[in-house]
Every structure is written in C-alpha cells, then in structure tokens.
Amino acid sequence: MKYLTAISILLLSHGLYAGGHDDSEPSFEGLISSEIFDLDGKMDMHVERRESCGGDTPKHFHPASGTLVYVLDGVSQSKSTGEWKKYTKNEYWFERTDWVHGGDADTPAMSEDDCQSLLIIRVTEKDKDHTVFIK
C-alpha cells in the first residue's frame, strides 16, 4: 500500500509540475481533416480542412511548392499580396514557397465571432514537411 501511495503522489506531483508549463509546439487551430495524396512517387499533395474562430496564426513558412487557401465559409485574411486583405466565402489566395508569415505586429484583429472554414492545398516533395513553425 505504501508503494501505491508513493507512486500516486509521484504521478500527481509530476502532473502539477508539468501543468504549469506550455512546451507545446506551435500549430494551426481547428483541423477537421487531413489527407495526403501521392502524385507521382516524388511529390505529395496535402489537403486539409480547418475551422476556427478568431485567434492568431503563429509565425511559419511553407517549404511546399506554394499553398492555396480557399475560404469555404466565413471570413479570413492574408497579406500574401503585400497588403492585408479579407477573404470571404468562395475566395482564395496563394502563398508562395518559403514566405514567412503569421504573428505579424500589423495583423488586423479578428474577433472570436469571425469564424472561417478553409480548404488548404499544398504540394511537397515526398515525405517533406509542408509547414515549418518559427519560434
């Protein structure tokens, strides 16, 4: 019984200690689905569907051969053209390869009521990451 009590205390104290730290990696919110399609044995096409409201996008870039973001519903925004622009249902934008974005000081604020449903398509070299987050 002493061992069970000691192990329980150890596990609980570890949970309390770890709970005070956020060592999680940056990521995008609201992943609904994600699929990878083999194009020719050398390239993959990544197709994601995301839904989120408000929130900030962490700084990142895509080593993929560009990224197409299509707004299925709601409102989103991008600075892919050099100027901030809002995009609504049935609009899309293209993000060029290796463009560092997200976490910009001049990002227009979006309220928690500004929701978006996005379809995101990227083409990468086989087995390569499509997104790299910058800490």
PDB file of C-alpha atoms in Angstrom:
ATOM      1  CA  MET A   1       0.000   0.000   0.000  1.00  0.00           C
ATOM      2  CA  LYS A   2       2.932   2.341   0.768  1.00  0.00           C
ATOM      3  CA  TYR A   3       4.246   1.854  -2.761  1.00  0.00           C
ATOM      4  CA  LEU A   4       0.850   2.568  -4.302  1.00  0.00           C
ATOM      5  CA  THR A   5       0.542   5.782  -2.290  1.00  0.00           C
ATOM      6  CA  ALA A   6       4.092   6.848  -3.193  1.00  0.00           C
ATOM      7  CA  ILE A   7       3.531   6.163  -6.895  1.00  0.00           C
ATOM      8  CA  SER A   8       0.213   8.051  -6.823  1.00  0.00           C
ATOM      9  CA  ILE A   9       1.845  11.083  -5.190  1.00  0.00           C
ATOM     10  CA  LEU A  10       4.712  10.961  -7.674  1.00  0.00           C
ATOM     11  CA  LEU A  11       2.356  10.837 -10.659  1.00  0.00           C
ATOM     12  CA  LEU A  12       0.130  13.608  -9.302  1.00  0.00           C
ATOM     13  CA  SER A  13       3.069  15.877  -8.448  1.00  0.00           C
ATOM     14  CA  HIS A  14       4.540  15.373 -11.933  1.00  0.00           C
ATOM     15  CA  GLY A  15       1.203  16.355 -13.449  1.00  0.00           C
ATOM     16  CA  LEU A  16       1.082  19.503 -11.318  1.00  0.00           C
ATOM     17  CA  TYR A  17       4.637  20.441 -12.213  1.00  0.00           C
ATOM     18  CA  ALA A  18       4.170  19.848 -15.939  1.00  0.00           C
ATOM     19  CA  GLY A  19       0.802  21.600 -15.932  1.00  0.00           C
ATOM     20  CA  GLY A  20       2.449  24.960 -15.261  1.00  0.00           C
ATOM     21  CA  HIS A  21       4.486  24.877 -18.455  1.00  0.00           C
ATOM     22  CA  ASP A  22       3.439  25.106 -22.067  1.00  0.00           C
ATOM     23  CA  ASP A  23       6.126  23.340 -24.054  1.00  0.00           C
ATOM     24  CA  SER A  24       3.743  22.540 -26.888  1.00  0.00           C
ATOM     25  CA  GLU A  25       4.799  23.201 -30.420  1.00  0.00           C
ATOM     26  CA  PRO A  26       3.030  25.989 -32.331  1.00  0.00           C
ATOM     27  CA  SER A  27       0.304  24.756 -34.644  1.00  0.00           C
ATOM     28  CA  PHE A  28      -2.784  25.773 -36.569  1.00  0.00           C
ATOM     29  CA  GLU A  29      -6.170  25.568 -34.890  1.00  0.00           C
ATOM     30  CA  GLY A  30      -9.228  23.679 -35.967  1.00  0.00           C
ATOM     31  CA  LEU A  31      -8.012  20.745 -38.056  1.00  0.00           C
ATOM     32  CA  ILE A  32     -11.112  18.879 -39.291  1.00  0.00           C
ATOM     33  CA  SER A  33      -9.490  16.556 -41.814  1.00  0.00           C
ATOM     34  CA  SER A  34      -6.140  15.965 -43.471  1.00  0.00           C
ATOM     35  CA  GLU A  35      -5.190  13.697 -46.355  1.00  0.00           C
ATOM     36  CA  ILE A  36      -2.007  13.112 -48.323  1.00  0.00           C
ATOM     37  CA  PHE A  37      -2.173  12.023 -51.950  1.00  0.00           C
ATOM     38  CA  ASP A  38       0.808  10.515 -53.789  1.00  0.00           C
ATOM     39  CA  LEU A  39       1.180  12.411 -57.067  1.00  0.00           C
ATOM     40  CA  ASP A  40       3.981  10.588 -58.858  1.00  0.00           C
ATOM     41  CA  GLY A  41       6.102   8.843 -56.253  1.00  0.00           C
ATOM     42  CA  LYS A  42       8.211  12.011 -55.844  1.00  0.00           C
ATOM     43  CA  MET A  43       5.578  14.559 -54.780  1.00  0.00           C
ATOM     44  CA  ASP A  44       2.694  14.592 -52.283  1.00  0.00           C
ATOM     45  CA  MET A  45      -0.431  16.738 -52.288  1.00  0.00           C
ATOM     46  CA  HIS A  46      -1.617  17.685 -48.787  1.00  0.00           C
ATOM     47  CA  VAL A  47      -5.304  18.602 -48.479  1.00  0.00           C
ATOM     48  CA  GLU A  48      -6.574  19.985 -45.174  1.00  0.00           C
ATOM     49  CA  ARG A  49      -9.874  21.314 -43.954  1.00  0.00           C
ATOM     50  CA  ARG A  50      -9.830  23.680 -40.982  1.00  0.00           C
ATOM     51  CA  GLU A  51     -12.472  25.526 -38.982  1.00  0.00           C
ATOM     52  CA  SER A  52     -11.677  28.162 -36.375  1.00  0.00           C
ATOM     53  CA  CYS A  53     -12.867  31.457 -34.923  1.00  0.00           C
ATOM     54  CA  GLY A  54     -10.700  34.475 -34.110  1.00  0.00           C
ATOM     55  CA  GLY A  55      -7.249  33.563 -32.876  1.00  0.00           C
ATOM     56  CA  ASP A  56      -3.770  34.319 -34.111  1.00  0.00           C
ATOM     57  CA  THR A  57      -1.637  32.396 -36.572  1.00  0.00           C
ATOM     58  CA  PRO A  58       1.874  31.561 -35.319  1.00  0.00           C
ATOM     59  CA  LYS A  59       4.878  32.617 -37.413  1.00  0.00           C
ATOM     60  CA  HIS A  60       5.682  29.992 -40.040  1.00  0.00           C
ATOM     61  CA  PHE A  61       6.557  29.272 -43.664  1.00  0.00           C
ATOM     62  CA  HIS A  62       5.761  26.562 -46.185  1.00  0.00           C
ATOM     63  CA  PRO A  63       8.694  24.858 -47.952  1.00  0.00           C
ATOM     64  CA  ALA A  64       5.987  23.344 -50.133  1.00  0.00           C
ATOM     65  CA  SER A  65       5.654  24.378 -53.762  1.00  0.00           C
ATOM     66  CA  GLY A  66       3.186  27.044 -52.745  1.00  0.00           C
ATOM     67  CA  THR A  67      -0.057  26.899 -50.801  1.00  0.00           C
ATOM     68  CA  LEU A  68      -3.590  27.568 -51.997  1.00  0.00           C
ATOM     69  CA  VAL A  69      -6.063  28.638 -49.291  1.00  0.00           C
ATOM     70  CA  TYR A  70      -9.757  28.571 -50.266  1.00  0.00           C
ATOM     71  CA  VAL A  71     -12.444  30.053 -47.990  1.00  0.00           C
ATOM     72  CA  LEU A  72     -15.341  27.592 -47.830  1.00  0.00           C
ATOM     73  CA  ASP A  73     -17.286  29.821 -45.436  1.00  0.00           C
ATOM     74  CA  GLY A  74     -16.813  32.802 -43.148  1.00  0.00           C
ATOM     75  CA  VAL A  75     -14.010  35.344 -43.287  1.00  0.00           C
ATOM     76  CA  SER A  76     -10.214  35.050 -43.244  1.00  0.00           C
ATOM     77  CA  GLN A  77      -7.311  37.370 -44.027  1.00  0.00           C
ATOM     78  CA  SER A  78      -3.892  37.259 -45.633  1.00  0.00           C
ATOM     79  CA  LYS A  79      -1.012  39.561 -46.512  1.00  0.00           C
ATOM     80  CA  SER A  80       0.057  37.341 -49.425  1.00  0.00           C
ATOM     81  CA  THR A  81      -0.297  40.233 -51.896  1.00  0.00           C
ATOM     82  CA  GLY A  82       1.797  42.576 -49.724  1.00  0.00           C
ATOM     83  CA  GLU A  83      -1.269  44.291 -48.221  1.00  0.00           C
ATOM     84  CA  TRP A  84      -3.733  42.873 -45.707  1.00  0.00           C
ATOM     85  CA  LYS A  85      -6.899  41.690 -47.404  1.00  0.00           C
ATOM     86  CA  LYS A  86     -10.023  39.998 -46.053  1.00  0.00           C
ATOM     87  CA  TYR A  87     -11.314  36.992 -47.955  1.00  0.00           C
ATOM     88  CA  THR A  88     -14.850  35.650 -47.734  1.00  0.00           C
ATOM     89  CA  LYS A  89     -16.758  32.596 -48.951  1.00  0.00           C
ATOM     90  CA  ASN A  90     -15.588  31.281 -52.356  1.00  0.00           C
ATOM     91  CA  GLU A  91     -12.464  33.481 -52.450  1.00  0.00           C
ATOM     92  CA  TYR A  92      -8.887  32.203 -52.267  1.00  0.00           C
ATOM     93  CA  TRP A  93      -5.271  33.297 -52.094  1.00  0.00           C
ATOM     94  CA  PHE A  94      -1.891  31.796 -52.923  1.00  0.00           C
ATOM     95  CA  GLU A  95       1.098  31.714 -50.563  1.00  0.00           C
ATOM     96  CA  ARG A  96       4.450  31.454 -52.322  1.00  0.00           C
ATOM     97  CA  THR A  97       7.112  28.981 -51.242  1.00  0.00           C
ATOM     98  CA  ASP A  98       9.183  29.945 -48.166  1.00  0.00           C
ATOM     99  CA  TRP A  99       7.186  33.150 -47.460  1.00  0.00           C
ATOM    100  CA  VAL A 100       7.487  33.787 -43.695  1.00  0.00           C
ATOM    101  CA  HIS A 101       4.173  34.959 -42.263  1.00  0.00           C
ATOM    102  CA  GLY A 102       1.967  34.804 -39.177  1.00  0.00           C
ATOM    103  CA  GLY A 103       2.499  36.537 -35.866  1.00  0.00           C
ATOM    104  CA  ASP A 104       2.944  39.901 -37.625  1.00  0.00           C
ATOM    105  CA  ALA A 105       2.677  43.020 -35.437  1.00  0.00           C
ATOM    106  CA  ASP A 106       0.407  44.690 -38.010  1.00  0.00           C
ATOM    107  CA  THR A 107      -2.084  41.802 -38.233  1.00  0.00           C
ATOM    108  CA  PRO A 108      -5.625  43.212 -38.106  1.00  0.00           C
ATOM    109  CA  ALA A 109      -7.510  41.911 -35.080  1.00  0.00           C
ATOM    110  CA  MET A 110     -10.272  39.399 -35.685  1.00  0.00           C
ATOM    111  CA  SER A 111     -12.939  38.853 -33.046  1.00  0.00           C
ATOM    112  CA  GLU A 112     -13.964  35.451 -31.706  1.00  0.00           C
ATOM    113  CA  ASP A 113     -17.128  35.894 -33.819  1.00  0.00           C
ATOM    114  CA  ASP A 114     -15.053  35.980 -37.040  1.00  0.00           C
ATOM    115  CA  CYS A 115     -15.144  32.305 -37.995  1.00  0.00           C
ATOM    116  CA  GLN A 116     -13.672  30.589 -41.025  1.00  0.00           C
ATOM    117  CA  SER A 117     -13.867  27.271 -42.784  1.00  0.00           C
ATOM    118  CA  LEU A 118     -10.838  26.759 -45.036  1.00  0.00           C
ATOM    119  CA  LEU A 119      -9.650  24.248 -47.614  1.00  0.00           C
ATOM    120  CA  ILE A 120      -5.839  24.260 -47.853  1.00  0.00           C
ATOM    121  CA  ILE A 121      -3.892  22.544 -50.636  1.00  0.00           C
ATOM    122  CA  ARG A 122      -0.100  22.175 -50.715  1.00  0.00           C
ATOM    123  CA  VAL A 123       2.269  20.191 -52.909  1.00  0.00           C
ATOM    124  CA  THR A 124       5.544  18.992 -51.370  1.00  0.00           C
ATOM    125  CA  GLU A 125       8.445  16.762 -52.187  1.00  0.00           C
ATOM    126  CA  LYS A 126       7.741  13.227 -50.958  1.00  0.00           C
ATOM    127  CA  ASP A 127       7.762  12.893 -47.154  1.00  0.00           C
ATOM    128  CA  LYS A 128       8.728  16.553 -46.530  1.00  0.00           C
ATOM    129  CA  ASP A 129       7.035  18.841 -44.012  1.00  0.00           C
ATOM    130  CA  HIS A 130       4.569  21.243 -45.596  1.00  0.00           C
ATOM    131  CA  THR A 131       4.827  23.776 -42.756  1.00  0.00           C
ATOM    132  CA  VAL A 132       7.714  24.898 -40.544  1.00  0.00           C
ATOM    133  CA  PHE A 133       6.882  26.949 -37.435  1.00  0.00           C
ATOM    134  CA  ILE A 134       9.341  29.606 -36.255  1.00  0.00           C
ATOM    135  CA  LYS A 135       9.715  30.070 -32.502  1.00  0.00           C
TER     136      LYS A 135
END
